[in-house]
Amino acid sequence: QVQFVESGVGLVQPGGSLRLSCSASGIPFRLYTTGWYRQDSGNERELVAHMNSLGATMYADSVKGRFTVSRDNDKNTLYLQMNNLKPEDTAVYYCNFFPKSPDLYWGQGTKVTVSP
């Protein structure tokens, strides 16, 4: 079964940086649109950013200018570089296809905590 796997969990102070990684065996990211999502306590999962097969990216207004999606096609890995982190960025981060994200493809996510 296909499952996305996220890594890069960390605790960081406001203004700090963190890079998350996403991988999925058998899924060539270069051929699909894939996205980063996040979910904090008590809220629904939201789309943070996505990248299509051509490498074009889109970002939510809340992270524009601070987060950057990149992809290493040789390693078949998707990245999310997060800079100038804010407490409101605290959440569990996931990756999956966009716009269709099959339920069984969700991984465990990676926890990001931004706190002084």
PDB file of N, CA and C in Angstrom, residues 44-105:
ATOM      1  N   GLU A  44      -9.347  21.969  11.352  1.00  0.00           N
ATOM      2  CA  GLU A  44      -9.323  21.038  10.233  1.00  0.00           C
ATOM      3  C   GLU A  44      -8.000  21.143   9.481  1.00  0.00           C
ATOM      4  N   ARG A  45      -7.680  20.096   8.764  1.00  0.00           N
ATOM      5  CA  ARG A  45      -6.463  20.093   7.980  1.00  0.00           C
ATOM      6  C   ARG A  45      -6.553  21.135   6.869  1.00  0.00           C
ATOM      7  N   GLU A  46      -5.482  21.875   6.678  1.00  0.00           N
ATOM      8  CA  GLU A  46      -5.458  22.910   5.662  1.00  0.00           C
ATOM      9  C   GLU A  46      -4.264  22.728   4.729  1.00  0.00           C
ATOM     10  N   LEU A  47      -4.444  23.165   3.506  1.00  0.00           N
ATOM     11  CA  LEU A  47      -3.362  23.118   2.534  1.00  0.00           C
ATOM     12  C   LEU A  47      -2.398  24.263   2.789  1.00  0.00           C
ATOM     13  N   VAL A  48      -1.117  23.949   2.829  1.00  0.00           N
ATOM     14  CA  VAL A  48      -0.080  24.944   3.045  1.00  0.00           C
ATOM     15  C   VAL A  48       0.538  25.386   1.726  1.00  0.00           C
ATOM     16  N   ALA A  49       0.864  24.419   0.880  1.00  0.00           N
ATOM     17  CA  ALA A  49       1.504  24.701  -0.397  1.00  0.00           C
ATOM     18  C   ALA A  49       1.450  23.459  -1.273  1.00  0.00           C
ATOM     19  N   HIS A  50       1.644  23.647  -2.583  1.00  0.00           N
ATOM     20  CA  HIS A  50       1.750  22.484  -3.457  1.00  0.00           C
ATOM     21  C   HIS A  50       2.647  22.784  -4.646  1.00  0.00           C
ATOM     22  N   MET A  51       3.123  21.718  -5.259  1.00  0.00           N
ATOM     23  CA  MET A  51       3.980  21.808  -6.430  1.00  0.00           C
ATOM     24  C   MET A  51       3.478  20.831  -7.481  1.00  0.00           C
ATOM     25  N   ASN A  52       3.347  21.291  -8.731  1.00  0.00           N
ATOM     26  CA  ASN A  52       2.879  20.414  -9.782  1.00  0.00           C
ATOM     27  C   ASN A  52       4.046  19.718 -10.478  1.00  0.00           C
ATOM     28  N   SER A  53       3.722  18.937 -11.501  1.00  0.00           N
ATOM     29  CA  SER A  53       4.731  18.146 -12.192  1.00  0.00           C
ATOM     30  C   SER A  53       5.774  18.996 -12.905  1.00  0.00           C
ATOM     31  N   LEU A  54       5.437  20.235 -13.199  1.00  0.00           N
ATOM     32  CA  LEU A  54       6.360  21.142 -13.862  1.00  0.00           C
ATOM     33  C   LEU A  54       7.215  21.940 -12.882  1.00  0.00           C
ATOM     34  N   GLY A  55       6.917  21.794 -11.596  1.00  0.00           N
ATOM     35  CA  GLY A  55       7.669  22.510 -10.592  1.00  0.00           C
ATOM     36  C   GLY A  55       7.060  23.824 -10.157  1.00  0.00           C
ATOM     37  N   ALA A  56       5.905  24.164 -10.712  1.00  0.00           N
ATOM     38  CA  ALA A  56       5.225  25.385 -10.306  1.00  0.00           C
ATOM     39  C   ALA A  56       4.659  25.218  -8.907  1.00  0.00           C
ATOM     40  N   THR A  57       4.760  26.264  -8.107  1.00  0.00           N
ATOM     41  CA  THR A  57       4.339  26.190  -6.712  1.00  0.00           C
ATOM     42  C   THR A  57       3.248  27.195  -6.388  1.00  0.00           C
ATOM     43  N   MET A  58       2.503  26.892  -5.352  1.00  0.00           N
ATOM     44  CA  MET A  58       1.469  27.774  -4.839  1.00  0.00           C
ATOM     45  C   MET A  58       1.523  27.719  -3.323  1.00  0.00           C
ATOM     46  N   TYR A  59       1.307  28.872  -2.684  1.00  0.00           N
ATOM     47  CA  TYR A  59       1.388  28.955  -1.237  1.00  0.00           C
ATOM     48  C   TYR A  59       0.162  29.623  -0.649  1.00  0.00           C
ATOM     49  N   ALA A  60      -0.219  29.152   0.512  1.00  0.00           N
ATOM     50  CA  ALA A  60      -1.271  29.821   1.251  1.00  0.00           C
ATOM     51  C   ALA A  60      -0.772  31.192   1.695  1.00  0.00           C
ATOM     52  N   ASP A  61      -1.691  32.133   1.794  1.00  0.00           N
ATOM     53  CA  ASP A  61      -1.307  33.490   2.172  1.00  0.00           C
ATOM     54  C   ASP A  61      -0.588  33.532   3.519  1.00  0.00           C
ATOM     55  N   SER A  62      -0.958  32.645   4.408  1.00  0.00           N
ATOM     56  CA  SER A  62      -0.391  32.648   5.750  1.00  0.00           C
ATOM     57  C   SER A  62       1.098  32.302   5.787  1.00  0.00           C
ATOM     58  N   VAL A  63       1.602  31.646   4.732  1.00  0.00           N
ATOM     59  CA  VAL A  63       3.003  31.236   4.716  1.00  0.00           C
ATOM     60  C   VAL A  63       3.789  31.849   3.569  1.00  0.00           C
ATOM     61  N   LYS A  64       3.127  32.588   2.711  1.00  0.00           N
ATOM     62  CA  LYS A  64       3.785  33.201   1.559  1.00  0.00           C
ATOM     63  C   LYS A  64       4.954  34.074   2.000  1.00  0.00           C
ATOM     64  N   GLY A  65       6.096  33.865   1.372  1.00  0.00           N
ATOM     65  CA  GLY A  65       7.283  34.626   1.704  1.00  0.00           C
ATOM     66  C   GLY A  65       8.123  34.014   2.803  1.00  0.00           C
ATOM     67  N   ARG A  66       7.584  33.017   3.495  1.00  0.00           N
ATOM     68  CA  ARG A  66       8.308  32.369   4.579  1.00  0.00           C
ATOM     69  C   ARG A  66       8.612  30.908   4.290  1.00  0.00           C
ATOM     70  N   PHE A  67       7.702  30.222   3.604  1.00  0.00           N
ATOM     71  CA  PHE A  67       7.864  28.805   3.294  1.00  0.00           C
ATOM     72  C   PHE A  67       8.202  28.630   1.823  1.00  0.00           C
ATOM     73  N   THR A  68       8.988  27.595   1.525  1.00  0.00           N
ATOM     74  CA  THR A  68       9.357  27.287   0.154  1.00  0.00           C
ATOM     75  C   THR A  68       9.288  25.783  -0.082  1.00  0.00           C
ATOM     76  N   VAL A  69       8.562  25.381  -1.121  1.00  0.00           N
ATOM     77  CA  VAL A  69       8.496  23.981  -1.513  1.00  0.00           C
ATOM     78  C   VAL A  69       9.574  23.716  -2.556  1.00  0.00           C
ATOM     79  N   SER A  70      10.261  22.605  -2.421  1.00  0.00           N
ATOM     80  CA  SER A  70      11.241  22.199  -3.417  1.00  0.00           C
ATOM     81  C   SER A  70      11.163  20.688  -3.601  1.00  0.00           C
ATOM     82  N   ARG A  71      11.813  20.198  -4.657  1.00  0.00           N
ATOM     83  CA  ARG A  71      11.755  18.772  -4.950  1.00  0.00           C
ATOM     84  C   ARG A  71      13.073  18.306  -5.519  1.00  0.00           C
ATOM     85  N   ASP A  72      13.536  17.169  -5.042  1.00  0.00           N
ATOM     86  CA  ASP A  72      14.723  16.524  -5.569  1.00  0.00           C
ATOM     87  C   ASP A  72      14.253  15.311  -6.355  1.00  0.00           C
ATOM     88  N   ASN A  73      14.254  15.409  -7.667  1.00  0.00           N
ATOM     89  CA  ASN A  73      13.732  14.329  -8.499  1.00  0.00           C
ATOM     90  C   ASN A  73      14.580  13.065  -8.429  1.00  0.00           C
ATOM     91  N   ASP A  74      15.887  13.216  -8.271  1.00  0.00           N
ATOM     92  CA  ASP A  74      16.760  12.049  -8.173  1.00  0.00           C
ATOM     93  C   ASP A  74      16.475  11.251  -6.901  1.00  0.00           C
ATOM     94  N   LYS A  75      16.212  11.959  -5.821  1.00  0.00           N
ATOM     95  CA  LYS A  75      15.904  11.314  -4.552  1.00  0.00           C
ATOM     96  C   LYS A  75      14.406  11.074  -4.375  1.00  0.00           C
ATOM     97  N   ASN A  76      13.615  11.607  -5.305  1.00  0.00           N
ATOM     98  CA  ASN A  76      12.163  11.512  -5.225  1.00  0.00           C
ATOM     99  C   ASN A  76      11.669  11.957  -3.846  1.00  0.00           C
ATOM    100  N   THR A  77      12.092  13.141  -3.468  1.00  0.00           N
ATOM    101  CA  THR A  77      11.767  13.679  -2.162  1.00  0.00           C
ATOM    102  C   THR A  77      11.234  15.097  -2.297  1.00  0.00           C
ATOM    103  N   LEU A  78      10.191  15.373  -1.567  1.00  0.00           N
ATOM    104  CA  LEU A  78       9.590  16.698  -1.516  1.00  0.00           C
ATOM    105  C   LEU A  78      10.003  17.361  -0.212  1.00  0.00           C
ATOM    106  N   TYR A  79      10.310  18.652  -0.275  1.00  0.00           N
ATOM    107  CA  TYR A  79      10.763  19.380   0.899  1.00  0.00           C
ATOM    108  C   TYR A  79       9.882  20.591   1.171  1.00  0.00           C
ATOM    109  N   LEU A  80       9.855  20.973   2.418  1.00  0.00           N
ATOM    110  CA  LEU A  80       9.225  22.215   2.813  1.00  0.00           C
ATOM    111  C   LEU A  80      10.204  22.957   3.718  1.00  0.00           C
ATOM    112  N   GLN A  81      10.772  24.031   3.194  1.00  0.00           N
ATOM    113  CA  GLN A  81      11.670  24.870   3.969  1.00  0.00           C
ATOM    114  C   GLN A  81      10.843  25.942   4.659  1.00  0.00           C
ATOM    115  N   MET A  82      10.904  25.981   5.969  1.00  0.00           N
ATOM    116  CA  MET A  82      10.119  26.915   6.753  1.00  0.00           C
ATOM    117  C   MET A  82      11.057  27.886   7.459  1.00  0.00           C
ATOM    118  N   ASN A  83      10.908  29.156   7.139  1.00  0.00           N
ATOM    119  CA  ASN A  83      11.728  30.205   7.737  1.00  0.00           C
ATOM    120  C   ASN A  83      10.857  31.183   8.507  1.00  0.00           C
ATOM    121  N   ASN A  84      11.493  31.918   9.402  1.00  0.00           N
ATOM    122  CA  ASN A  84      10.786  32.908  10.212  1.00  0.00           C
ATOM    123  C   ASN A  84       9.520  32.314  10.817  1.00  0.00           C
ATOM    124  N   LEU A  85       9.677  31.196  11.468  1.00  0.00           N
ATOM    125  CA  LEU A  85       8.536  30.485  12.029  1.00  0.00           C
ATOM    126  C   LEU A  85       7.850  31.274  13.134  1.00  0.00           C
ATOM    127  N   LYS A  86       6.538  31.121  13.182  1.00  0.00           N
ATOM    128  CA  LYS A  86       5.707  31.796  14.156  1.00  0.00           C
ATOM    129  C   LYS A  86       4.970  30.767  15.005  1.00  0.00           C
ATOM    130  N   PRO A  87       4.551  31.145  16.206  1.00  0.00           N
ATOM    131  CA  PRO A  87       3.805  30.208  17.050  1.00  0.00           C
ATOM    132  C   PRO A  87       2.586  29.616  16.346  1.00  0.00           C
ATOM    133  N   GLU A  88       1.933  30.386  15.494  1.00  0.00           N
ATOM    134  CA  GLU A  88       0.758  29.895  14.789  1.00  0.00           C
ATOM    135  C   GLU A  88       1.080  28.855  13.724  1.00  0.00           C
ATOM    136  N   ASP A  89       2.361  28.622  13.457  1.00  0.00           N
ATOM    137  CA  ASP A  89       2.768  27.565  12.537  1.00  0.00           C
ATOM    138  C   ASP A  89       2.802  26.203  13.220  1.00  0.00           C
ATOM    139  N   THR A  90       2.646  26.189  14.521  1.00  0.00           N
ATOM    140  CA  THR A  90       2.638  24.941  15.273  1.00  0.00           C
ATOM    141  C   THR A  90       1.519  24.038  14.773  1.00  0.00           C
ATOM    142  N   ALA A  91       1.879  22.830  14.354  1.00  0.00           N
ATOM    143  CA  ALA A  91       0.905  21.897  13.793  1.00  0.00           C
ATOM    144  C   ALA A  91       1.601  20.592  13.451  1.00  0.00           C
ATOM    145  N   VAL A  92       0.799  19.605  13.089  1.00  0.00           N
ATOM    146  CA  VAL A  92       1.322  18.387  12.500  1.00  0.00           C
ATOM    147  C   VAL A  92       1.276  18.573  10.988  1.00  0.00           C
ATOM    148  N   TYR A  93       2.391  18.363  10.332  1.00  0.00           N
ATOM    149  CA  TYR A  93       2.493  18.582   8.897  1.00  0.00           C
ATOM    150  C   TYR A  93       2.459  17.260   8.137  1.00  0.00           C
ATOM    151  N   TYR A  94       1.728  17.245   7.034  1.00  0.00           N
ATOM    152  CA  TYR A  94       1.560  16.067   6.206  1.00  0.00           C
ATOM    153  C   TYR A  94       1.828  16.393   4.744  1.00  0.00           C
ATOM    154  N   CYS A  95       2.081  15.353   3.957  1.00  0.00           N
ATOM    155  CA  CYS A  95       2.134  15.509   2.516  1.00  0.00           C
ATOM    156  C   CYS A  95       1.226  14.474   1.873  1.00  0.00           C
ATOM    157  N   ASN A  96       0.717  14.800   0.708  1.00  0.00           N
ATOM    158  CA  ASN A  96      -0.174  13.920  -0.026  1.00  0.00           C
ATOM    159  C   ASN A  96      -0.391  14.532  -1.408  1.00  0.00           C
ATOM    160  N   PHE A  97      -1.139  13.830  -2.228  1.00  0.00           N
ATOM    161  CA  PHE A  97      -1.492  14.376  -3.529  1.00  0.00           C
ATOM    162  C   PHE A  97      -2.402  15.588  -3.365  1.00  0.00           C
ATOM    163  N   PHE A  98      -2.426  16.409  -4.382  1.00  0.00           N
ATOM    164  CA  PHE A  98      -3.339  17.522  -4.465  1.00  0.00           C
ATOM    165  C   PHE A  98      -3.892  17.587  -5.876  1.00  0.00           C
ATOM    166  N   PRO A  99      -5.190  17.860  -6.032  1.00  0.00           N
ATOM    167  CA  PRO A  99      -6.186  18.113  -4.994  1.00  0.00           C
ATOM    168  C   PRO A  99      -6.794  16.857  -4.371  1.00  0.00           C
ATOM    169  N   LYS A 100      -6.659  15.716  -5.052  1.00  0.00           N
ATOM    170  CA  LYS A 100      -7.177  14.478  -4.486  1.00  0.00           C
ATOM    171  C   LYS A 100      -6.127  13.860  -3.566  1.00  0.00           C
ATOM    172  N   SER A 101      -6.499  13.647  -2.323  1.00  0.00           N
ATOM    173  CA  SER A 101      -5.600  13.078  -1.328  1.00  0.00           C
ATOM    174  C   SER A 101      -6.262  11.855  -0.701  1.00  0.00           C
ATOM    175  N   PRO A 102      -5.994  10.670  -1.234  1.00  0.00           N
ATOM    176  CA  PRO A 102      -6.617   9.446  -0.727  1.00  0.00           C
ATOM    177  C   PRO A 102      -6.386   9.242   0.757  1.00  0.00           C
ATOM    178  N   ASP A 103      -7.432   8.842   1.454  1.00  0.00           N
ATOM    179  CA  ASP A 103      -7.365   8.675   2.900  1.00  0.00           C
ATOM    180  C   ASP A 103      -6.262   7.718   3.335  1.00  0.00           C
ATOM    181  N   LEU A 104      -6.106   6.614   2.615  1.00  0.00           N
ATOM    182  CA  LEU A 104      -5.133   5.604   3.001  1.00  0.00           C
ATOM    183  C   LEU A 104      -3.689   6.022   2.735  1.00  0.00           C
ATOM    184  N   TYR A 105      -3.505   7.118   2.024  1.00  0.00           N
ATOM    185  CA  TYR A 105      -2.158   7.576   1.706  1.00  0.00           C
ATOM    186  C   TYR A 105      -1.548   8.467   2.782  1.00  0.00           C
TER     187      TYR A 105
END
